[in-house]
PDB file of C-alpha atoms in Angstrom:
ATOM      1  CA  MET A  89       0.081   0.159  -0.180  1.00 58.00           C
ATOM      2  CA  ASN A  90       1.510   3.692  -0.932  1.00 66.00           C
ATOM      3  CA  LYS A  91       1.664   6.123   1.240  1.00 63.00           C
ATOM      4  CA  SER A  92      -1.415   8.059   0.114  1.00 62.00           C
ATOM      5  CA  THR A  93      -3.271   5.396  -0.089  1.00 67.00           C
ATOM      6  CA  ARG A  94      -2.766   4.419   3.833  1.00 66.00           C
ATOM      7  CA  TRP A  95      -3.202   8.289   4.812  1.00 67.00           C
ATOM      8  CA  GLY A  96      -6.819   7.982   3.128  1.00 63.00           C
ATOM      9  CA  VAL A  97      -7.454   4.894   5.017  1.00 62.00           C
ATOM     10  CA  LEU A  98      -6.640   6.309   8.323  1.00 59.00           C
ATOM     11  CA  LEU A  99      -8.773   9.668   7.432  1.00 59.00           C
ATOM     12  CA  LEU A 100     -11.850   7.584   6.639  1.00 62.00           C
ATOM     13  CA  VAL A 101     -11.194   5.868  10.057  1.00 62.00           C
ATOM     14  CA  MET A 102     -10.915   8.414  12.081  1.00 65.00           C
ATOM     15  CA  MET A 103     -13.973  10.123  10.191  1.00 65.00           C
ATOM     16  CA  PHE A 104     -15.897   7.133  10.920  1.00 63.00           C
ATOM     17  CA  ALA A 105     -14.841   7.161  15.021  1.00 63.00           C
ATOM     18  CA  ALA A 106     -15.496  10.429  14.984  1.00 62.00           C
ATOM     19  CA  VAL A 107     -18.926  10.567  13.856  1.00 60.00           C
ATOM     20  CA  LEU A 108     -19.617   7.199  15.531  1.00 59.00           C
ATOM     21  CA  LEU A 109     -18.246   9.288  18.832  1.00 57.00           C
ATOM     22  CA  SER A 110     -20.192  12.264  18.329  1.00 57.00           C
ATOM     23  CA  GLY A 111     -23.245  10.687  17.928  1.00 55.00           C
ATOM     24  CA  CYS A 112     -23.113   8.452  21.186  1.00 52.00           C
ATOM     25  CA  ALA A 113     -22.044  11.658  23.414  1.00 48.00           C
ATOM     26  CA  ALA A 114     -24.899  13.874  21.601  1.00 47.00           C
ATOM     27  CA  GLU A 115     -27.535  11.532  22.745  1.00 48.00           C
ATOM     28  CA  LYS A 116     -28.890  12.334  26.528  1.00 53.00           C
ATOM     29  CA  PRO A 117     -30.116  10.313  29.213  1.00 52.00           C
ATOM     30  CA  SER A 118     -33.872  10.044  29.347  1.00 66.00           C
ATOM     31  CA  THR A 119     -35.404  11.735  32.244  1.00 81.00           C
ATOM     32  CA  ILE A 120     -38.017  10.112  34.061  1.00 80.00           C
ATOM     33  CA  GLY A 121     -41.181  11.472  35.657  1.00 80.00           C
ATOM     34  CA  ILE A 122     -42.863  10.473  38.762  1.00 82.00           C
ATOM     35  CA  VAL A 123     -46.713  10.971  39.511  1.00 82.00           C
ATOM     36  CA  ASP A 124     -48.432  10.242  42.726  1.00 81.00           C
ATOM     37  CA  MET A 125     -51.926   7.821  41.596  1.00 81.00           C
ATOM     38  CA  GLN A 126     -53.239   8.362  45.052  1.00 82.00           C
ATOM     39  CA  LYS A 127     -53.253  11.808  45.182  1.00 83.00           C
ATOM     40  CA  VAL A 128     -54.443  11.865  41.895  1.00 81.00           C
ATOM     41  CA  MET A 129     -57.630   9.325  42.633  1.00 81.00           C
ATOM     42  CA  THR A 130     -57.824  11.488  45.639  1.00 83.00           C
ATOM     43  CA  GLU A 131     -57.677  14.613  44.461  1.00 84.00           C
ATOM     44  CA  ASN A 132     -59.479  14.636  41.023  1.00 84.00           C
ATOM     45  CA  PRO A 133     -63.352  16.362  40.753  1.00 86.00           C
ATOM     46  CA  LYS A 134     -64.258  14.110  37.898  1.00 84.00           C
ATOM     47  CA  ILE A 135     -63.276  11.194  39.486  1.00 83.00           C
ATOM     48  CA  LYS A 136     -64.523  12.245  43.311  1.00 86.00           C
ATOM     49  CA  GLN A 137     -68.041  12.725  40.930  1.00 88.00           C
ATOM     50  CA  MET A 138     -67.476   9.378  39.986  1.00 86.00           C
ATOM     51  CA  GLN A 139     -66.664   7.950  43.123  1.00 89.00           C
ATOM     52  CA  ASP A 140     -69.512   9.379  44.473  1.00 90.00           C
ATOM     53  CA  GLN A 141     -71.808   7.976  41.581  1.00 90.00           C
ATOM     54  CA  LEU A 142     -70.864   4.615  43.091  1.00 89.00           C
ATOM     55  CA  ASN A 143     -71.242   4.972  46.245  1.00 91.00           C
ATOM     56  CA  THR A 144     -75.052   6.744  45.435  1.00 91.00           C
ATOM     57  CA  LYS A 145     -75.378   3.696  43.462  1.00 89.00           C
ATOM     58  CA  ALA A 146     -74.616   1.217  45.788  1.00 90.00           C
ATOM     59  CA  LYS A 147     -76.424   2.487  48.664  1.00 91.00           C
ATOM     60  CA  GLU A 148     -79.418   2.557  46.273  1.00 91.00           C
ATOM     61  CA  LEU A 149     -78.785  -1.478  45.116  1.00 89.00           C
ATOM     62  CA  THR A 150     -78.407  -2.007  49.073  1.00 90.00           C
ATOM     63  CA  ASP A 151     -81.453  -0.401  49.834  1.00 90.00           C
ATOM     64  CA  ASN A 152     -84.156  -1.998  47.141  1.00 88.00           C
ATOM     65  CA  LEU A 153     -82.576  -5.226  48.404  1.00 87.00           C
ATOM     66  CA  GLU A 154     -83.206  -4.824  52.537  1.00 88.00           C
ATOM     67  CA  LYS A 155     -86.927  -3.699  51.103  1.00 88.00           C
ATOM     68  CA  GLU A 156     -87.316  -6.977  49.013  1.00 86.00           C
ATOM     69  CA  ARG A 157     -85.731  -9.052  51.818  1.00 84.00           C
ATOM     70  CA  ALA A 158     -89.015 -10.191  53.553  1.00 83.00           C
ATOM     71  CA  THR A 159     -90.442 -10.428  50.621  1.00 87.00           C
ATOM     72  CA  LEU A 160     -88.167 -13.333  49.103  1.00 84.00           C
ATOM     73  CA  LYS A 161     -87.088 -16.954  49.251  1.00 88.00           C
ATOM     74  CA  PRO A 162     -83.506 -17.341  50.166  1.00 86.00           C
ATOM     75  CA  GLU A 163     -82.851 -18.246  47.132  1.00 89.00           C
ATOM     76  CA  GLU A 164     -83.955 -15.639  44.968  1.00 88.00           C
ATOM     77  CA  PHE A 165     -83.087 -12.736  47.446  1.00 87.00           C
ATOM     78  CA  GLN A 166     -79.761 -14.679  46.630  1.00 89.00           C
ATOM     79  CA  GLN A 167     -79.916 -14.850  43.057  1.00 90.00           C
ATOM     80  CA  LYS A 168     -81.303 -10.671  43.729  1.00 88.00           C
ATOM     81  CA  GLU A 169     -78.243 -10.105  45.421  1.00 89.00           C
ATOM     82  CA  GLN A 170     -75.681 -11.485  42.682  1.00 91.00           C
ATOM     83  CA  ALA A 171     -77.674  -9.594  39.914  1.00 90.00           C
ATOM     84  CA  ALA A 172     -77.276  -6.067  42.376  1.00 89.00           C
ATOM     85  CA  TYR A 173     -73.376  -7.122  42.918  1.00 91.00           C
ATOM     86  CA  ALA A 174     -72.686  -7.907  39.321  1.00 92.00           C
ATOM     87  CA  GLU A 175     -74.465  -4.682  37.859  1.00 90.00           C
ATOM     88  CA  PHE A 176     -72.624  -2.520  40.675  1.00 89.00           C
ATOM     89  CA  MET A 177     -69.547  -4.055  39.412  1.00 91.00           C
ATOM     90  CA  LYS A 178     -69.872  -3.273  35.761  1.00 92.00           C
ATOM     91  CA  MET A 179     -70.606   0.676  36.381  1.00 90.00           C
ATOM     92  CA  LYS A 180     -67.460  -0.252  38.837  1.00 89.00           C
ATOM     93  CA  GLN A 181     -65.129  -0.937  35.984  1.00 91.00           C
ATOM     94  CA  GLU A 182     -66.452   1.223  33.446  1.00 92.00           C
ATOM     95  CA  PHE A 183     -65.490   4.476  35.614  1.00 89.00           C
ATOM     96  CA  GLU A 184     -62.237   2.797  36.312  1.00 87.00           C
ATOM     97  CA  ALA A 185     -61.559   2.122  32.170  1.00 90.00           C
ATOM     98  CA  GLN A 186     -62.755   6.084  31.896  1.00 89.00           C
ATOM     99  CA  ILE A 187     -60.196   7.050  34.866  1.00 85.00           C
ATOM    100  CA  GLU A 188     -57.273   4.951  33.280  1.00 85.00           C
ATOM    101  CA  THR A 189     -58.212   6.025  29.807  1.00 88.00           C
ATOM    102  CA  GLN A 190     -58.265   9.992  30.608  1.00 87.00           C
ATOM    103  CA  THR A 191     -55.157   9.374  32.879  1.00 85.00           C
ATOM    104  CA  LYS A 192     -53.167   8.240  30.557  1.00 86.00           C
ATOM    105  CA  LYS A 193     -53.629  10.461  27.352  1.00 88.00           C
ATOM    106  CA  VAL A 194     -52.728  13.164  30.043  1.00 86.00           C
ATOM    107  CA  LEU A 195     -49.753  11.511  31.234  1.00 85.00           C
ATOM    108  CA  GLU A 196     -48.643  11.352  27.552  1.00 87.00           C
ATOM    109  CA  GLU A 197     -48.968  14.861  27.241  1.00 88.00           C
ATOM    110  CA  VAL A 198     -47.248  15.682  29.935  1.00 86.00           C
ATOM    111  CA  ALA A 199     -44.476  13.571  28.990  1.00 86.00           C
ATOM    112  CA  LYS A 200     -44.411  14.974  25.855  1.00 87.00           C
ATOM    113  CA  GLU A 201     -44.590  18.457  27.134  1.00 86.00           C
ATOM    114  CA  LYS A 202     -42.071  18.271  29.899  1.00 83.00           C
ATOM    115  CA  LYS A 203     -40.045  15.931  27.446  1.00 86.00           C
ATOM    116  CA  LEU A 204     -39.969  12.984  29.342  1.00 83.00           C
ATOM    117  CA  GLY A 205     -38.749   9.674  28.509  1.00 83.00           C
ATOM    118  CA  ALA A 206     -40.886   7.941  31.011  1.00 79.00           C
ATOM    119  CA  VAL A 207     -43.230   8.367  33.846  1.00 80.00           C
ATOM    120  CA  ILE A 208     -43.223   5.767  36.815  1.00 77.00           C
ATOM    121  CA  TYR A 209     -45.746   5.447  39.750  1.00 77.00           C
ATOM    122  CA  LYS A 210     -44.660   7.677  42.721  1.00 76.00           C
ATOM    123  CA  ASN A 211     -44.857   4.280  44.896  1.00 70.00           C
ATOM    124  CA  GLY A 212     -41.755   2.560  42.424  1.00 61.00           C
ATOM    125  CA  MET A 213     -39.137   5.352  42.795  1.00 57.00           C
ATOM    126  CA  ALA A 214     -36.585   5.580  45.405  1.00 52.00           C
ATOM    127  CA  TRP A 215     -35.162   8.434  44.698  1.00 56.00           C
ATOM    128  CA  GLY A 216     -34.906  10.676  41.206  1.00 58.00           C
ATOM    129  CA  GLY A 217     -37.188  12.110  38.500  1.00 62.00           C
ATOM    130  CA  VAL A 218     -39.233  15.435  38.141  1.00 66.00           C
ATOM    131  CA  ASP A 219     -43.013  14.840  40.206  1.00 67.00           C
ATOM    132  CA  VAL A 220     -45.185  15.480  37.351  1.00 73.00           C
ATOM    133  CA  THR A 221     -48.106  15.018  39.810  1.00 71.00           C
ATOM    134  CA  GLU A 222     -50.053  18.663  39.501  1.00 71.00           C
ATOM    135  CA  ASP A 223     -49.507  18.928  35.853  1.00 74.00           C
ATOM    136  CA  VAL A 224     -51.546  16.112  36.007  1.00 73.00           C
ATOM    137  CA  LEU A 225     -54.071  17.179  37.935  1.00 73.00           C
ATOM    138  CA  LYS A 226     -54.644  20.451  36.124  1.00 77.00           C
ATOM    139  CA  LYS A 227     -55.042  18.820  32.868  1.00 74.00           C
ATOM    140  CA  LEU A 228     -57.883  15.802  33.967  1.00 72.00           C
ATOM    141  CA  GLN A 229     -59.353  19.068  35.337  1.00 73.00           C
TER     142      GLN A 229
END
């Protein structure tokens, strides 16, 4: 190999190494967001409203069952009780699905706005991260 070819190969290898190293150095570690879901669940007015609706429905179903208890045979009462429980659980699952969908959407928006690589629940984090709980609460209202 002549001298100019060696210099060309050496220059090419150096350029390749520089590009490779600059690409690695430019990559920043992603920031992690933290959200306190317990706080979100207790302080969000929409979630409180849904919980109130669930409590009202549970009371209504219980009151109706108690009124019918004296007039029904034990087997009939048990069937009504199971039907009431199933109705309550269906309503509860629908509310939980709505809450999960809304919260997920808001978490994604906050993560994009704050340029976060990930958002985790507070109870799983020992230290570090950016707390985005208040941002999530504001957007959920």
